[in-house]
Amino acid sequence: MSVTICQSMGFVVSALGIGGIIGATCMDQWSTQDLYNNPVTAVFNYQGLWRTCVRESSGFTECRGYFTILGLPAMFQAVRALMIVGIVLGILGLLVCIFALKCVRIGSMEDSAKANMTLTSGIMFIIAGLCAITGVSVFANMLVTNFWMSTANMYQGMQNVQNRYTFGSALFVGWVAGGLALVGGILMCLACKGLIPEESRYKAVSYNASGRNISYRTGPYKVGSGYEPEMKTRRGAGYEEAARSDDGRRSYPSKYDYV
């Protein structure tokens, strides 16, 4: 029961994490305009991975997508790639995990196959969570660097400075979603141990007779009919009593002493 609960919890947590990663990738508020020095403004800018938006004080919002790829920074494109890889691995992991659930029976699938599928889905969830966390962290590092560069230019007296941007809500969603996917993958890997069937090991046992070490030899058995004559070698008396020589040494009888 504990294996089923751990596997189900891992599936639910991972599904929430993958859904959060998809939502964070599609959100437009990855970076929002900093209003610290200008709290009252008629225009509010915010940007996402796929488009930039402008919201006016009247409530009208206009968004424009990035129509070019070569003009974007390399780190920005790397963040896109990481988020897409995380989504693809997460969706594949969910599909594998559905068939690996212990409560789902498909034909005569063995527990060893379900254990392998559970481990595979867990690894996919872990990689997806790491990709999401890495992508969001890289984008946050870019925001911090640009923010302090804009602040330094502002203090140097340069008035025509572009707007400063700070963390948007999509970053926090991505961090939380990546963490959920990571935790779900760890739970799936832990549930894999309970699904592995125990291997039965047989050890050879040696039986010895009590008090003696008797070895039993297997071989063909010969049954006698009772009519075979007994082959006995008869030896003469000369062989029974060996003669001794004069010097005290024992001499053995020759072949002519036999009867």
GROMACS .gro file of C-alpha atoms in nm, residues 79 82-83 129-139 175:
model
   15
   79VAL     CA    1   1.626   2.974  -2.167
   82LEU     CA    2   1.562   2.463  -2.154
   83MET     CA    3   1.193   2.528  -2.095
  129GLY     CA    4   1.249   1.998  -1.307
  130LEU     CA    5   1.619   2.073  -1.333
  131CYS     CA    6   1.574   2.218  -1.682
  132ALA     CA    7   1.295   2.447  -1.561
  133ILE     CA    8   1.486   2.562  -1.254
  134THR     CA    9   1.800   2.623  -1.460
  135GLY     CA   10   1.615   2.817  -1.729
  136VAL     CA   11   1.436   3.041  -1.480
  137SER     CA   12   1.759   3.101  -1.286
  138VAL     CA   13   1.948   3.196  -1.602
  139PHE     CA   14   1.676   3.446  -1.696
  175TRP     CA   15   1.077   2.793  -0.968
   0.00000   0.00000   0.00000
